[in-house]
C-alpha cells in the first residue's frame, strides 16, 4: 500500500526544473508532500485533496490526478535550498492512516 | 517556539533492554503520531492518538506500546528491544483530521540496538 515515488534521485543545476511523481495502486483521498533535509525533521509543504486541484508553495507546486491515482510535485527555477528528500504521503478512502513513499533525493548544485 | 520536542536525541541499547521515547508538543494539537524511518523505506506509522485518551495501531505496531499521557505528551515504549528496531523515530502532531491537516514533526530520536 506504500505509494511509489519516481525518480529515486535527481541532480539539478540552480535554475533548472524538476518533477517528482507519486503513484498509488488504490484510490486516493488526499496527498501530502514533505521535504526533509539531511539529519532534520520532515517539513510540511502542501496537501492536495481530491478534485485535481493544484497548489503552490514558493516556486513549488503540485497537482493531484484522482483518476490516475497520482500526484506530481513541480519545482521550477530550483534554488540551492530546495535540496533534500521529498516524500509524498497518501491517504486512502476508508483508512485512518497515511502511507509515505520511499522518497526522492533532490540535489541542487550551483 | 518549541513545537514538537523529542527526548532523547540519541540512544544505544542492548538487545532485550527496554526504553521509553518521550514526545511533547506545545501547539495544542489533539492528534499525535509515532513513525519510524529506515533507509529506503520512508516513514512508517507505528501508532497514533487521534485525541487524548485514544490510541490506534498504525502500519508497524509490533514490538511497541504507546501512552497518551495527556494532551501534550505521547510516549513510545520498547519493552524488549531487538536489532530490527534500530531506526530513527519521529513524533508528529496535528490538529484533528490528519487526513487533510499538516503534521508537524519533532527532530527525531536516533536509536541503535546492539
Short mmCIF file of C-alpha atoms in Angstrom, two decimals:
data_model
loop_
_atom_site.label_atom_id
_atom_site.label_comp_id
_atom_site.label_asym_id
_atom_site.label_seq_id
_atom_site.Cartn_x
_atom_site.Cartn_y
_atom_site.Cartn_z
CA UNK A 1 0.00 0.00 0.00
CA UNK A 2 3.05 2.25 0.07
CA UNK A 3 2.93 4.78 -2.80
CA UNK A 4 5.64 4.62 -5.42
CA UNK A 5 7.77 7.71 -5.97
CA UNK A 6 9.85 8.43 -9.03
CA UNK A 7 12.58 9.19 -9.69
CA UNK A 8 14.54 7.91 -6.69
CA UNK A 9 17.09 10.67 -7.08
CA UNK A 10 17.66 13.70 -9.27
CA UNK A 11 20.52 16.17 -9.62
CA UNK A 12 19.87 19.67 -10.90
CA UNK A 13 21.74 22.87 -11.54
CA UNK A 14 20.39 26.04 -9.98
CA UNK A 15 17.55 27.41 -12.07
CA UNK A 16 16.56 24.07 -13.61
CA UNK A 17 13.15 22.47 -13.18
CA UNK A 18 12.20 19.05 -11.82
CA UNK A 19 9.11 16.88 -11.47
CA UNK A 20 8.62 14.25 -8.78
CA UNK A 21 5.83 11.74 -9.15
CA UNK A 22 3.85 9.79 -6.58
CA UNK A 23 1.64 6.91 -7.72
CA UNK A 24 -0.81 4.75 -5.85
CA UNK A 25 -2.47 1.43 -6.64
CA UNK A 26 -5.53 2.44 -4.61
CA UNK A 27 -7.98 5.32 -4.83
CA UNK A 28 -6.66 8.37 -3.02
CA UNK A 29 -8.46 10.75 -0.71
CA UNK A 30 -5.55 13.14 -0.31
CA UNK A 31 -1.83 13.51 -0.92
CA UNK A 32 0.66 15.26 1.37
CA UNK A 33 4.12 16.49 0.36
CA UNK A 34 7.01 16.93 2.79
CA UNK A 35 10.67 17.87 2.42
CA UNK A 36 13.39 16.55 4.69
CA UNK A 37 16.93 17.86 4.83
CA UNK A 38 19.67 15.52 5.96
CA UNK A 39 19.55 14.89 9.70
CA UNK A 40 16.46 17.04 10.18
CA UNK A 41 12.74 16.53 10.62
CA UNK A 42 10.36 16.40 7.64
CA UNK A 43 8.74 19.75 6.93
CA UNK A 44 5.25 20.11 5.51
CA UNK A 45 4.93 21.59 2.01
CA UNK A 46 1.32 21.13 0.95
CA UNK A 47 -1.77 18.93 0.94
CA UNK A 48 -3.88 18.15 -2.10
CA UNK A 49 -7.40 16.89 -1.80
CA UNK A 50 -9.44 15.09 -4.42
CA UNK A 51 -10.58 17.24 -7.31
CA UNK A 52 -7.40 17.60 -9.35
CA UNK A 53 -6.52 20.86 -7.69
CA UNK A 54 -3.11 22.39 -7.90
CA UNK A 55 -1.42 24.14 -5.04
CA UNK A 56 1.73 26.19 -4.69
CA UNK A 57 4.40 26.91 -2.12
CA UNK A 58 7.18 29.34 -3.13
CA UNK A 59 8.14 28.12 -6.62
CA UNK A 60 6.99 24.62 -5.78
CA UNK A 61 3.59 23.48 -6.93
CA UNK A 62 1.76 20.18 -7.12
CA UNK A 63 -1.13 18.54 -8.87
CA UNK A 64 -3.39 15.68 -7.94
CA UNK A 65 -5.00 13.50 -10.57
CA UNK A 66 -7.59 11.45 -8.75
CA UNK A 67 -8.42 9.40 -11.83
CA UNK A 68 -4.83 8.35 -12.39
CA UNK A 69 -4.29 7.94 -8.65
CA UNK A 70 -1.19 10.05 -8.73
CA UNK A 71 0.28 13.35 -7.69
CA UNK A 72 3.19 15.30 -9.13
CA UNK A 73 5.40 17.87 -7.43
CA UNK A 74 6.84 20.59 -9.68
CA UNK A 75 9.95 22.52 -8.69
CA UNK A 76 10.65 25.43 -11.00
CA UNK A 77 13.79 27.56 -11.16
CA UNK A 78 15.32 25.43 -8.43
CA UNK A 79 17.39 27.01 -5.68
CA UNK A 80 20.16 25.50 -3.55
CA UNK A 81 17.74 25.50 -0.62
CA UNK A 82 15.49 23.02 -2.45
CA UNK A 83 17.99 20.22 -1.86
CA UNK A 84 16.67 17.43 0.32
CA UNK A 85 14.50 14.35 0.20
CA UNK A 86 10.89 14.80 -0.85
CA UNK A 87 8.24 12.44 0.46
CA UNK A 88 4.66 12.03 -0.59
CA UNK A 89 2.15 10.74 1.92
CA UNK A 90 -1.07 9.19 0.66
CA UNK A 91 -4.36 8.84 2.45
CA UNK A 92 -6.85 6.31 1.14
CA UNK A 93 -10.61 6.25 1.41
CA UNK A 94 -11.92 4.38 4.44
CA UNK A 95 -8.50 4.45 6.04
CA UNK A 96 -7.24 6.38 9.02
CA UNK A 97 -3.53 6.47 8.42
CA UNK A 98 -1.11 7.92 5.92
CA UNK A 99 1.42 5.91 3.95
CA UNK A 100 4.65 7.53 2.85
CA UNK A 101 6.65 6.84 -0.28
CA UNK A 102 10.33 5.92 -0.08
CA UNK A 103 11.35 9.44 -1.01
CA UNK A 104 13.09 11.27 -3.86
CA UNK A 105 16.51 12.71 -3.12
CA UNK A 106 16.93 16.07 -4.85
CA UNK A 107 20.34 17.69 -5.12
CA UNK A 108 20.68 21.22 -6.50
CA UNK A 109 24.19 22.27 -7.47
CA UNK A 110 25.49 25.80 -8.15
CA UNK B 1 8.51 28.35 19.87
CA UNK B 2 9.39 24.70 20.61
CA UNK B 3 6.76 22.86 18.53
CA UNK B 4 7.35 19.11 18.94
CA UNK B 5 10.12 18.07 21.33
CA UNK B 6 11.56 14.56 21.43
CA UNK B 7 13.90 13.09 24.03
CA UNK B 8 16.45 11.64 23.92
CA UNK B 9 18.05 12.61 20.59
CA UNK B 10 20.36 9.58 20.56
CA UNK B 11 20.32 6.25 22.39
CA UNK B 12 22.19 2.96 22.21
CA UNK B 13 20.58 -0.11 23.74
CA UNK B 14 21.48 -3.74 24.10
CA UNK B 15 19.13 -6.42 22.82
CA UNK B 16 16.44 -7.14 25.39
CA UNK B 17 16.64 -3.79 27.17
CA UNK B 18 13.58 -1.61 27.49
CA UNK B 19 13.24 2.08 26.79
CA UNK B 20 10.66 4.84 26.53
CA UNK B 21 10.90 7.60 23.95
CA UNK B 22 9.28 10.84 25.02
CA UNK B 23 7.39 13.34 22.88
CA UNK B 24 5.73 16.61 23.87
CA UNK B 25 4.05 19.30 21.77
CA UNK B 26 3.08 22.83 22.73
CA UNK B 27 0.78 23.62 19.79
CA UNK B 28 -2.41 22.45 21.50
CA UNK B 29 -2.83 19.71 18.88
CA UNK B 30 -5.23 16.88 19.55
CA UNK B 31 -3.60 14.27 17.32
CA UNK B 32 -0.14 12.77 17.78
CA UNK B 33 1.84 10.11 15.90
CA UNK B 34 4.91 7.93 16.13
CA UNK B 35 6.83 6.99 12.97
CA UNK B 36 9.99 5.08 12.28
CA UNK B 37 12.25 5.90 9.36
CA UNK B 38 14.59 3.32 7.87
CA UNK B 39 16.88 3.86 4.87
CA UNK B 40 14.96 3.48 1.61
CA UNK B 41 11.65 2.89 3.39
CA UNK B 42 10.33 6.36 4.01
CA UNK B 43 8.28 6.94 7.16
CA UNK B 44 6.13 4.18 8.60
CA UNK B 45 3.42 4.81 11.16
CA UNK B 46 3.78 2.82 14.39
CA UNK B 47 0.90 4.18 16.49
CA UNK B 48 -1.21 7.27 16.57
CA UNK B 49 -3.51 9.02 19.00
CA UNK B 50 -6.39 10.89 17.42
CA UNK B 51 -7.20 12.59 20.72
CA UNK B 52 -6.36 12.40 24.40
CA UNK B 53 -7.39 9.01 25.76
CA UNK B 54 -7.33 7.12 22.47
CA UNK B 55 -4.59 5.24 20.67
CA UNK B 56 -4.62 3.13 17.50
CA UNK B 57 -2.21 0.86 15.72
CA UNK B 58 -0.54 2.00 12.56
CA UNK B 59 1.31 0.08 9.91
CA UNK B 60 4.09 -1.44 12.07
CA UNK B 61 2.95 -1.66 15.73
CA UNK B 62 4.54 -5.00 16.73
CA UNK B 63 7.12 -4.66 19.50
CA UNK B 64 5.90 -1.24 20.62
CA UNK B 65 3.47 0.23 23.11
CA UNK B 66 2.30 3.81 23.49
CA UNK B 67 0.80 6.00 26.17
CA UNK B 68 -1.04 9.25 25.62
CA UNK B 69 -0.24 10.75 28.98
CA UNK B 70 -2.18 13.97 28.43
CA UNK B 71 -2.93 16.30 25.53
CA UNK B 72 0.72 17.39 25.27
CA UNK B 73 2.60 14.11 25.70
CA UNK B 74 2.73 10.86 23.75
CA UNK B 75 5.35 8.26 24.65
CA UNK B 76 6.60 5.19 22.79
CA UNK B 77 7.91 2.17 24.68
CA UNK B 78 10.08 -0.68 23.51
CA UNK B 79 9.62 -3.47 26.06
CA UNK B 80 12.36 -5.76 24.79
CA UNK B 81 14.50 -4.07 22.17
CA UNK B 82 15.58 -6.03 19.10
CA UNK B 83 18.21 -5.11 16.46
CA UNK B 84 15.39 -4.81 13.89
CA UNK B 85 14.13 -1.81 15.86
CA UNK B 86 17.28 0.18 15.08
CA UNK B 87 15.88 3.23 13.35
CA UNK B 88 15.19 6.93 13.55
CA UNK B 89 11.94 7.59 15.39
CA UNK B 90 9.87 10.69 14.71
CA UNK B 91 6.97 12.03 16.68
CA UNK B 92 4.45 14.32 14.98
CA UNK B 93 1.31 16.20 15.86
CA UNK B 94 -1.59 17.81 14.05
CA UNK B 95 -4.98 19.34 14.60
CA UNK B 96 -7.77 16.75 14.32
CA UNK B 97 -8.40 15.29 10.91
CA UNK B 98 -4.92 14.15 9.96
CA UNK B 99 -6.07 13.14 6.52
CA UNK B 100 -6.28 16.77 5.45
CA UNK B 101 -4.17 18.56 8.05
CA UNK B 102 -0.40 19.03 8.03
CA UNK B 103 1.70 17.12 10.50
CA UNK B 104 4.46 18.84 12.48
CA UNK B 105 7.46 16.67 13.23
CA UNK B 106 9.98 16.60 16.03
CA UNK B 107 13.72 16.36 15.35
CA UNK B 108 13.80 12.60 15.84
CA UNK B 109 15.44 10.06 18.13
CA UNK B 110 18.25 8.00 16.66
CA UNK B 111 18.10 4.57 18.28
CA UNK B 112 20.70 1.83 17.84
CA UNK B 113 20.18 -1.64 19.26
CA UNK B 114 23.21 -3.88 19.52
#
